[in-house]
Amino acid sequence: INHKWQLLLGRGSSSYSQLLAATCLTKLVSRTNNPLPLEQRVDIRNYVLNYLATRPKLATFVTQALIQLYARITKLGWFDCQKDEYVFRNVINDVTRFLQVSSGGEMGMFSLCWKTSRIYKPHSKLHSDSFLPLFPNLNLNDESQHGLLMQLLKLTHNCLNFDFIGTSTDESSDDLCTVQIPTSWRSAFLDSSTLQLFFDLYHSIPPSFSPLVLSCLVQIASVRRSLFNNAERAKFLSHLVDGVKRILENPQSLSDPNNYHEFCRLLARLKSNYQLGELVKVENYPEVIRLIANFTVTSLQHWEFAPNSVHYLLSLWQRLAASVPYVKATEPHMLETYTPEVTKAYITSRLESVHIILRDGLEDPLEDTGLVQQQLDQLSTIGRCEYEKTCALLVQLFDQAAQSYQELLQSASASPMDLAVQEGRLTWLVYIIGAVIGGRVSFASTDEQDAMDGELVCRVLQLMNLTDSRLAQAGNEKLELAMLSFFEQFRKIYIGDQVQKSSKVRAWPAQQLEQLEQLQFQVFLAKHITNLKYWGRCEPITSKTLQLSVRKLVKLSAVQFMLNNHTSEHFSFLGINNQSNLTDMRCRTTFYTALGRLLMVDLGEDEDQYEQFMLPLTAAFETVAQMFSTNSFNEQEAKRTLVGLVRDLRGIAFAFNAKSSFMMLFEWIYPSYMPILQRAIELWYHDPACTTPVLKLMAELVHNRWGIPKNLGFPGILRNRILTLGEVPKDQVYALKLKGISICFSMLKAALSGSYVNFGVFRLYGDDALDNALQTFIKLLLSIPHSDLLDYPKLSQSYYSLLEVLTQDHMNFIASLEPHVIMYILSSISEGLTALDTMVCTGCCSCLDHIVTYLFKQLSRSTKKRSTPLAQESDRFLHIMQQHPEMIQQMLSTVLNIIIFEDCRNQWSMSRPLLGLILLNEKYFSDLRNSIVNSQPPEKQQAMHLCFENLMEGIERNLLTKNRDRFTQNLSAFRREVNDSMKNSSYGVNSNDMMS
């Protein structure tokens, strides 16, 4: 049959007939029953290579199908021998010959090399008989060979970028990456011609290919240090620095943004992989550090060019500056000369950019607070090197900008553009001053440096007084955010609870030392109140203001004022006059959490003080109740009042973490105001902007261990209404439906696991609240498609954590459900076992363990002669499991596959249900074990069989609970033995194949 498909592949002129032939051949070689003979597979392998080499113009999808065919043959035949030779392991030789004969099949070559490199993994050797010698043999002036050059570079980069040790490095930590090159590649890196080859290529090839060459150099510069001894590493670094110097001396190609970006990455890797003490010993270090400094200064001055690349340059100088106290080499590092230049270039370029950005309407970097903060974190270390120069520069620039700003404010003819420019410059300076203060290192700081910090702080405080005095007329949001960033940095260094008193700003000017205590309390609090008063409608400022840590403030008059006057009259963001939407009140929860914690300091059991504090909220509840009592009312006003109120209460509930205070809150809200919240849910069930805050309040109340959840009606009310929504658009299903359901799941889980009451009393006293809540859970669950349970992380976590509680304490309820509901729950557990979220996977293991334990106990009882028969629901549950054994068997196969063949992140959790699954399905486990053993190479089958024998050693088949710990210990040894046995094997077991 395979000869017929080869004939179709050879004679077919249609790309689709070629694709059909390749696909069918792939299926033929993949057969596990009645596999193709070895000779035929070798013949197909050779035919595919020749076909790819002689037909360079194949359609891309045909090429990919053929490469997949070649890769499949190689993988499945990896252990096949012919005349004592592993016939499918000569991948590198096959690829090399293919490259030598292929003149135009560049894409096929690349795909082939990449696919086979993934099979071959680190066993491949990057020696002179591989693909590196092909680079010098290329005619770079021949455009027909440019495609081959590009694919060779991609192949090289992919080989250097391969994850040899399986760490799956996070690409976001690019500057910390180390390339774990195999030791077998060592000779290629000891040979200086390898490194020189790539630098020569960079200067010789067209600019469109240069970025890929630099990417390869970035990886080469990052090879693990242990690949060399000290002398070899010094020699390698010397050649690397020489190549960098050559690029800096001929920077024409760096005008291309891609080249520039990759070169910046290369510079960053010089310091991330090598120590400053090693760099200074390089012969050309003085010239190279000068060139790098000039390149950095020029780059910073052209702030609009490739802004994302600046991160790597600042990272280089940050690491260099941080290494100065530790360098022991006698050679001068010269950073005292160049770091001030870099600092000055960054600061002045940002100030100069303000006018251009405002004039031309460009995107303002200050809008990207994450990027700004990242750069400032790097600058903080650079600026503290030669700090006296940094401080002198900042004082000079700040005084100039502040003076110009004051003059503009006093001038009647000042233009808005001039004011905006000066405010933008001051914004940058305040951010930078906060950053350099935050970069203070206690062991390296001196009295002189602390005095410099004091000079900078005084200036920022003076500016704050000026801007605060103008807030009634106008304010600048970005400048206010910069102020908050400064306060946070200052608090962290000089005021935080962990800061020793001896490290205060001991060398500040005398008048500032006298006001240090006032700065710690009054200034911080005054800024809090000012921001909340004037910036209540600006969520970024309000949120950051509330996040500032303020302690020991309760006795201050300003704090008492806040506790007694938390109304919209004094804090505008507590008002309801904004009719646009309901999402602008999120800061209220944070605000009332802070107030609640301040109130808790002296509250104790003083109910009068509590009642006084709650007066504004009591009035708000009464207002909503009055609205609901009328036939017509302003719905938008009622919504905003209610949503603001429940957000406030949620903050208070979170802050009240003592029994006495929480009980005062609970008795205040229940039962008096609970009907109002229920009425709101009934009216606005379709509006998540209303229902979500109410549900979150209830979830907070039941989470508190001191509460008594006497009312479980909210999930039922929501279910009765939300299931009437009908078809919800896919892009809105979470916001309109699933988010509320998720909160209900969390609420019910907290109520069931809070140890509030013995569940037996519900049935004893005829209270149906528990049964109604559980039935509501089932109805809500069945309204959710299976796929959505794992597609939305918050829903997944709330559902599986609730299911874990139900299977632990309410298995009788689970067993009493209809068969289709039980199968739904089991299917969700089966899918959750393979979830990427470890929390979800662990929860599924716990659920499965509880279910298996329940089944094992009920089955044991049914086989014994007892006078008391099984409960009806238990008997039905056993019957369902006996009718559908494939579900439990599938989960057994899944768990075993994860433990054996995957990076099992929660081995202990996986071990708990596995023993019960095995004992309930011993015949299936035996078949599964045999399948896994037989899938291994013949020489490893005996070892694998022994691993399974040891797994069950000492396990009594009729006892589950007593054997769990022993089985968990056996499983740990089992994984180690299997890994040792299979470390050269690429085989696994397909659970779907086993099930069929």
PDB file of C-alpha atoms in Angstrom, residues 184-383:
ATOM      1  CA  SER A 184      29.317  18.041  23.844  1.00  0.00           C
ATOM      2  CA  TRP A 185      29.138  21.470  22.160  1.00  0.00           C
ATOM      3  CA  ARG A 186      32.060  22.796  24.180  1.00  0.00           C
ATOM      4  CA  SER A 187      34.680  22.538  21.449  1.00  0.00           C
ATOM      5  CA  ALA A 188      32.637  24.737  19.112  1.00  0.00           C
ATOM      6  CA  PHE A 189      32.670  27.584  21.649  1.00  0.00           C
ATOM      7  CA  LEU A 190      36.324  27.146  22.570  1.00  0.00           C
ATOM      8  CA  ASP A 191      37.120  27.659  18.888  1.00  0.00           C
ATOM      9  CA  SER A 192      37.293  31.438  18.465  1.00  0.00           C
ATOM     10  CA  SER A 193      36.431  31.090  14.773  1.00  0.00           C
ATOM     11  CA  THR A 194      32.830  30.207  15.735  1.00  0.00           C
ATOM     12  CA  LEU A 195      32.308  33.536  17.484  1.00  0.00           C
ATOM     13  CA  GLN A 196      34.238  35.393  14.804  1.00  0.00           C
ATOM     14  CA  LEU A 197      32.042  33.809  12.122  1.00  0.00           C
ATOM     15  CA  PHE A 198      28.918  35.530  13.436  1.00  0.00           C
ATOM     16  CA  PHE A 199      30.566  38.918  13.843  1.00  0.00           C
ATOM     17  CA  ASP A 200      31.902  38.624  10.270  1.00  0.00           C
ATOM     18  CA  LEU A 201      28.442  37.666   9.044  1.00  0.00           C
ATOM     19  CA  TYR A 202      26.944  40.729  10.744  1.00  0.00           C
ATOM     20  CA  HIS A 203      29.256  43.053   8.841  1.00  0.00           C
ATOM     21  CA  SER A 204      28.903  41.181   5.529  1.00  0.00           C
ATOM     22  CA  ILE A 205      25.259  40.306   5.013  1.00  0.00           C
ATOM     23  CA  PRO A 206      22.326  42.553   4.044  1.00  0.00           C
ATOM     24  CA  PRO A 207      20.775  44.552   6.925  1.00  0.00           C
ATOM     25  CA  SER A 208      17.547  42.541   6.734  1.00  0.00           C
ATOM     26  CA  PHE A 209      19.429  39.457   7.999  1.00  0.00           C
ATOM     27  CA  SER A 210      21.568  41.227  10.613  1.00  0.00           C
ATOM     28  CA  PRO A 211      19.036  41.079  13.489  1.00  0.00           C
ATOM     29  CA  LEU A 212      19.012  37.292  13.345  1.00  0.00           C
ATOM     30  CA  VAL A 213      22.813  37.198  13.494  1.00  0.00           C
ATOM     31  CA  LEU A 214      22.742  39.455  16.552  1.00  0.00           C
ATOM     32  CA  SER A 215      20.081  37.211  18.127  1.00  0.00           C
ATOM     33  CA  CYS A 216      22.466  34.282  17.735  1.00  0.00           C
ATOM     34  CA  LEU A 217      25.253  36.359  19.316  1.00  0.00           C
ATOM     35  CA  VAL A 218      22.947  37.190  22.238  1.00  0.00           C
ATOM     36  CA  GLN A 219      22.509  33.475  22.883  1.00  0.00           C
ATOM     37  CA  ILE A 220      26.213  32.739  22.410  1.00  0.00           C
ATOM     38  CA  ALA A 221      27.079  35.488  24.904  1.00  0.00           C
ATOM     39  CA  SER A 222      24.729  33.822  27.405  1.00  0.00           C
ATOM     40  CA  VAL A 223      26.187  30.306  27.417  1.00  0.00           C
ATOM     41  CA  ARG A 224      26.568  28.908  30.894  1.00  0.00           C
ATOM     42  CA  ARG A 225      29.742  29.899  32.714  1.00  0.00           C
ATOM     43  CA  SER A 226      30.512  26.309  33.706  1.00  0.00           C
ATOM     44  CA  LEU A 227      31.180  25.469  30.058  1.00  0.00           C
ATOM     45  CA  PHE A 228      34.636  27.085  30.462  1.00  0.00           C
ATOM     46  CA  ASN A 229      37.411  27.171  32.996  1.00  0.00           C
ATOM     47  CA  ASN A 230      38.628  30.589  34.129  1.00  0.00           C
ATOM     48  CA  ALA A 231      41.253  30.999  31.412  1.00  0.00           C
ATOM     49  CA  GLU A 232      38.909  29.820  28.665  1.00  0.00           C
ATOM     50  CA  ARG A 233      36.146  32.121  29.871  1.00  0.00           C
ATOM     51  CA  ALA A 234      38.479  35.115  29.889  1.00  0.00           C
ATOM     52  CA  LYS A 235      39.579  34.330  26.325  1.00  0.00           C
ATOM     53  CA  PHE A 236      35.988  33.866  25.146  1.00  0.00           C
ATOM     54  CA  LEU A 237      34.935  37.144  26.811  1.00  0.00           C
ATOM     55  CA  SER A 238      37.858  38.957  25.199  1.00  0.00           C
ATOM     56  CA  HIS A 239      36.758  37.858  21.716  1.00  0.00           C
ATOM     57  CA  LEU A 240      33.169  38.788  22.535  1.00  0.00           C
ATOM     58  CA  VAL A 241      34.133  42.286  23.701  1.00  0.00           C
ATOM     59  CA  ASP A 242      36.318  42.751  20.615  1.00  0.00           C
ATOM     60  CA  GLY A 243      33.323  41.943  18.427  1.00  0.00           C
ATOM     61  CA  VAL A 244      31.142  44.427  20.334  1.00  0.00           C
ATOM     62  CA  LYS A 245      33.831  47.079  19.968  1.00  0.00           C
ATOM     63  CA  ARG A 246      33.951  46.500  16.217  1.00  0.00           C
ATOM     64  CA  ILE A 247      30.178  47.017  15.955  1.00  0.00           C
ATOM     65  CA  LEU A 248      30.340  50.218  18.021  1.00  0.00           C
ATOM     66  CA  GLU A 249      33.122  51.569  15.807  1.00  0.00           C
ATOM     67  CA  ASN A 250      31.005  50.911  12.707  1.00  0.00           C
ATOM     68  CA  PRO A 251      27.459  51.681  13.906  1.00  0.00           C
ATOM     69  CA  GLN A 252      25.831  52.301  10.526  1.00  0.00           C
ATOM     70  CA  SER A 253      23.658  49.160  10.639  1.00  0.00           C
ATOM     71  CA  LEU A 254      22.368  50.098  14.099  1.00  0.00           C
ATOM     72  CA  SER A 255      20.097  52.679  12.485  1.00  0.00           C
ATOM     73  CA  ASP A 256      17.783  49.735  11.781  1.00  0.00           C
ATOM     74  CA  PRO A 257      15.461  49.380  14.818  1.00  0.00           C
ATOM     75  CA  ASN A 258      15.692  45.567  14.846  1.00  0.00           C
ATOM     76  CA  ASN A 259      19.494  45.623  14.742  1.00  0.00           C
ATOM     77  CA  TYR A 260      19.530  48.274  17.456  1.00  0.00           C
ATOM     78  CA  HIS A 261      17.211  46.281  19.701  1.00  0.00           C
ATOM     79  CA  GLU A 262      19.194  43.046  19.409  1.00  0.00           C
ATOM     80  CA  PHE A 263      22.470  44.885  19.967  1.00  0.00           C
ATOM     81  CA  CYS A 264      21.076  46.426  23.158  1.00  0.00           C
ATOM     82  CA  ARG A 265      20.167  42.910  24.306  1.00  0.00           C
ATOM     83  CA  LEU A 266      23.729  41.798  23.524  1.00  0.00           C
ATOM     84  CA  LEU A 267      25.169  44.600  25.650  1.00  0.00           C
ATOM     85  CA  ALA A 268      22.881  43.658  28.552  1.00  0.00           C
ATOM     86  CA  ARG A 269      24.038  40.039  28.378  1.00  0.00           C
ATOM     87  CA  LEU A 270      27.673  41.154  28.781  1.00  0.00           C
ATOM     88  CA  LYS A 271      26.972  42.046  32.395  1.00  0.00           C
ATOM     89  CA  SER A 272      24.237  39.537  33.210  1.00  0.00           C
ATOM     90  CA  ASN A 273      26.579  36.637  32.403  1.00  0.00           C
ATOM     91  CA  TYR A 274      29.962  38.103  33.353  1.00  0.00           C
ATOM     92  CA  GLN A 275      31.239  39.900  36.423  1.00  0.00           C
ATOM     93  CA  LEU A 276      32.561  43.427  36.432  1.00  0.00           C
ATOM     94  CA  GLY A 277      35.842  42.062  37.746  1.00  0.00           C
ATOM     95  CA  GLU A 278      36.130  39.957  34.582  1.00  0.00           C
ATOM     96  CA  LEU A 279      35.170  42.754  32.236  1.00  0.00           C
ATOM     97  CA  VAL A 280      37.769  45.212  33.540  1.00  0.00           C
ATOM     98  CA  LYS A 281      40.512  42.681  32.814  1.00  0.00           C
ATOM     99  CA  VAL A 282      39.707  42.596  29.102  1.00  0.00           C
ATOM    100  CA  GLU A 283      42.464  44.315  27.156  1.00  0.00           C
ATOM    101  CA  ASN A 284      40.204  46.811  25.375  1.00  0.00           C
ATOM    102  CA  TYR A 285      37.920  47.513  28.354  1.00  0.00           C
ATOM    103  CA  PRO A 286      38.688  51.285  28.693  1.00  0.00           C
ATOM    104  CA  GLU A 287      37.902  51.903  25.036  1.00  0.00           C
ATOM    105  CA  VAL A 288      34.862  49.630  25.036  1.00  0.00           C
ATOM    106  CA  ILE A 289      33.282  51.145  28.152  1.00  0.00           C
ATOM    107  CA  ARG A 290      33.784  54.595  26.609  1.00  0.00           C
ATOM    108  CA  LEU A 291      32.105  53.496  23.387  1.00  0.00           C
ATOM    109  CA  ILE A 292      29.226  51.865  25.282  1.00  0.00           C
ATOM    110  CA  ALA A 293      28.736  55.004  27.370  1.00  0.00           C
ATOM    111  CA  ASN A 294      28.663  57.211  24.264  1.00  0.00           C
ATOM    112  CA  PHE A 295      26.250  54.799  22.594  1.00  0.00           C
ATOM    113  CA  THR A 296      23.995  54.848  25.673  1.00  0.00           C
ATOM    114  CA  VAL A 297      24.029  58.636  25.955  1.00  0.00           C
ATOM    115  CA  THR A 298      23.208  59.007  22.264  1.00  0.00           C
ATOM    116  CA  SER A 299      20.417  56.441  22.569  1.00  0.00           C
ATOM    117  CA  LEU A 300      18.873  58.186  25.573  1.00  0.00           C
ATOM    118  CA  GLN A 301      19.017  61.548  23.840  1.00  0.00           C
ATOM    119  CA  HIS A 302      17.060  60.084  20.905  1.00  0.00           C
ATOM    120  CA  TRP A 303      14.252  58.972  23.226  1.00  0.00           C
ATOM    121  CA  GLU A 304      11.758  58.574  20.386  1.00  0.00           C
ATOM    122  CA  PHE A 305      13.842  55.845  18.658  1.00  0.00           C
ATOM    123  CA  ALA A 306      13.161  52.219  19.702  1.00  0.00           C
ATOM    124  CA  PRO A 307      11.991  53.115  23.246  1.00  0.00           C
ATOM    125  CA  ASN A 308      11.551  49.451  24.253  1.00  0.00           C
ATOM    126  CA  SER A 309      15.276  48.864  23.779  1.00  0.00           C
ATOM    127  CA  VAL A 310      16.238  51.378  26.478  1.00  0.00           C
ATOM    128  CA  HIS A 311      15.403  48.758  29.102  1.00  0.00           C
ATOM    129  CA  TYR A 312      18.446  46.701  28.119  1.00  0.00           C
ATOM    130  CA  LEU A 313      20.830  49.651  28.181  1.00  0.00           C
ATOM    131  CA  LEU A 314      19.620  50.752  31.600  1.00  0.00           C
ATOM    132  CA  SER A 315      19.811  47.146  32.776  1.00  0.00           C
ATOM    133  CA  LEU A 316      23.478  47.032  31.753  1.00  0.00           C
ATOM    134  CA  TRP A 317      24.363  50.210  33.634  1.00  0.00           C
ATOM    135  CA  GLN A 318      22.255  49.221  36.635  1.00  0.00           C
ATOM    136  CA  ARG A 319      24.177  45.972  36.982  1.00  0.00           C
ATOM    137  CA  LEU A 320      27.495  47.704  36.457  1.00  0.00           C
ATOM    138  CA  ALA A 321      26.734  50.319  39.109  1.00  0.00           C
ATOM    139  CA  ALA A 322      25.453  47.706  41.565  1.00  0.00           C
ATOM    140  CA  SER A 323      28.715  45.755  41.193  1.00  0.00           C
ATOM    141  CA  VAL A 324      31.019  48.660  42.095  1.00  0.00           C
ATOM    142  CA  PRO A 325      31.138  47.958  45.875  1.00  0.00           C
ATOM    143  CA  TYR A 326      32.083  44.336  45.234  1.00  0.00           C
ATOM    144  CA  VAL A 327      34.692  44.544  42.470  1.00  0.00           C
ATOM    145  CA  LYS A 328      38.119  43.391  43.687  1.00  0.00           C
ATOM    146  CA  ALA A 329      40.121  43.774  40.494  1.00  0.00           C
ATOM    147  CA  THR A 330      42.943  46.331  40.571  1.00  0.00           C
ATOM    148  CA  GLU A 331      42.126  47.538  37.058  1.00  0.00           C
ATOM    149  CA  PRO A 332      40.008  50.747  37.055  1.00  0.00           C
ATOM    150  CA  HIS A 333      36.342  50.263  36.166  1.00  0.00           C
ATOM    151  CA  MET A 334      35.932  53.941  35.165  1.00  0.00           C
ATOM    152  CA  LEU A 335      32.237  53.932  36.109  1.00  0.00           C
ATOM    153  CA  GLU A 336      32.692  57.041  38.246  1.00  0.00           C
ATOM    154  CA  THR A 337      33.305  58.843  34.947  1.00  0.00           C
ATOM    155  CA  TYR A 338      30.536  57.369  32.819  1.00  0.00           C
ATOM    156  CA  THR A 339      27.561  56.637  35.108  1.00  0.00           C
ATOM    157  CA  PRO A 340      26.962  60.376  35.788  1.00  0.00           C
ATOM    158  CA  GLU A 341      26.897  60.925  32.029  1.00  0.00           C
ATOM    159  CA  VAL A 342      24.281  58.187  31.609  1.00  0.00           C
ATOM    160  CA  THR A 343      22.201  59.576  34.487  1.00  0.00           C
ATOM    161  CA  LYS A 344      22.363  63.095  33.092  1.00  0.00           C
ATOM    162  CA  ALA A 345      21.426  61.916  29.596  1.00  0.00           C
ATOM    163  CA  TYR A 346      18.344  60.089  30.902  1.00  0.00           C
ATOM    164  CA  ILE A 347      17.124  62.972  33.063  1.00  0.00           C
ATOM    165  CA  THR A 348      17.709  65.790  30.559  1.00  0.00           C
ATOM    166  CA  SER A 349      16.292  63.806  27.631  1.00  0.00           C
ATOM    167  CA  ARG A 350      13.050  63.166  29.526  1.00  0.00           C
ATOM    168  CA  LEU A 351      12.715  66.825  30.417  1.00  0.00           C
ATOM    169  CA  GLU A 352      13.394  67.907  26.848  1.00  0.00           C
ATOM    170  CA  SER A 353      10.847  65.429  25.498  1.00  0.00           C
ATOM    171  CA  VAL A 354       7.944  67.116  27.322  1.00  0.00           C
ATOM    172  CA  HIS A 355       7.708  70.122  25.010  1.00  0.00           C
ATOM    173  CA  ILE A 356       7.997  68.012  21.844  1.00  0.00           C
ATOM    174  CA  ILE A 357       5.335  65.553  23.013  1.00  0.00           C
ATOM    175  CA  LEU A 358       2.857  68.311  23.873  1.00  0.00           C
ATOM    176  CA  ARG A 359       3.625  70.305  20.719  1.00  0.00           C
ATOM    177  CA  ASP A 360       3.281  67.389  18.301  1.00  0.00           C
ATOM    178  CA  GLY A 361       0.585  65.469  20.154  1.00  0.00           C
ATOM    179  CA  LEU A 362       2.788  62.375  20.580  1.00  0.00           C
ATOM    180  CA  GLU A 363       2.139  59.524  22.970  1.00  0.00           C
ATOM    181  CA  ASP A 364       3.302  60.515  26.439  1.00  0.00           C
ATOM    182  CA  PRO A 365       5.611  57.956  28.120  1.00  0.00           C
ATOM    183  CA  LEU A 366       4.144  59.024  31.470  1.00  0.00           C
ATOM    184  CA  GLU A 367       0.894  57.351  30.420  1.00  0.00           C
ATOM    185  CA  ASP A 368       2.658  53.979  30.655  1.00  0.00           C
ATOM    186  CA  THR A 369       3.264  53.899  34.396  1.00  0.00           C
ATOM    187  CA  GLY A 370       4.590  50.341  34.268  1.00  0.00           C
ATOM    188  CA  LEU A 371       7.340  51.252  31.803  1.00  0.00           C
ATOM    189  CA  VAL A 372       8.209  54.432  33.702  1.00  0.00           C
ATOM    190  CA  GLN A 373       8.456  52.549  36.989  1.00  0.00           C
ATOM    191  CA  GLN A 374      10.665  49.894  35.420  1.00  0.00           C
ATOM    192  CA  GLN A 375      13.076  52.510  34.066  1.00  0.00           C
ATOM    193  CA  LEU A 376      13.077  54.427  37.349  1.00  0.00           C
ATOM    194  CA  ASP A 377      13.921  51.265  39.287  1.00  0.00           C
ATOM    195  CA  GLN A 378      16.971  50.868  37.058  1.00  0.00           C
ATOM    196  CA  LEU A 379      17.879  54.555  37.249  1.00  0.00           C
ATOM    197  CA  SER A 380      17.699  54.463  41.059  1.00  0.00           C
ATOM    198  CA  THR A 381      20.813  52.274  41.191  1.00  0.00           C
ATOM    199  CA  ILE A 382      22.642  54.136  38.436  1.00  0.00           C
ATOM    200  CA  GLY A 383      21.910  57.527  40.022  1.00  0.00           C
TER     201      GLY A 383
END
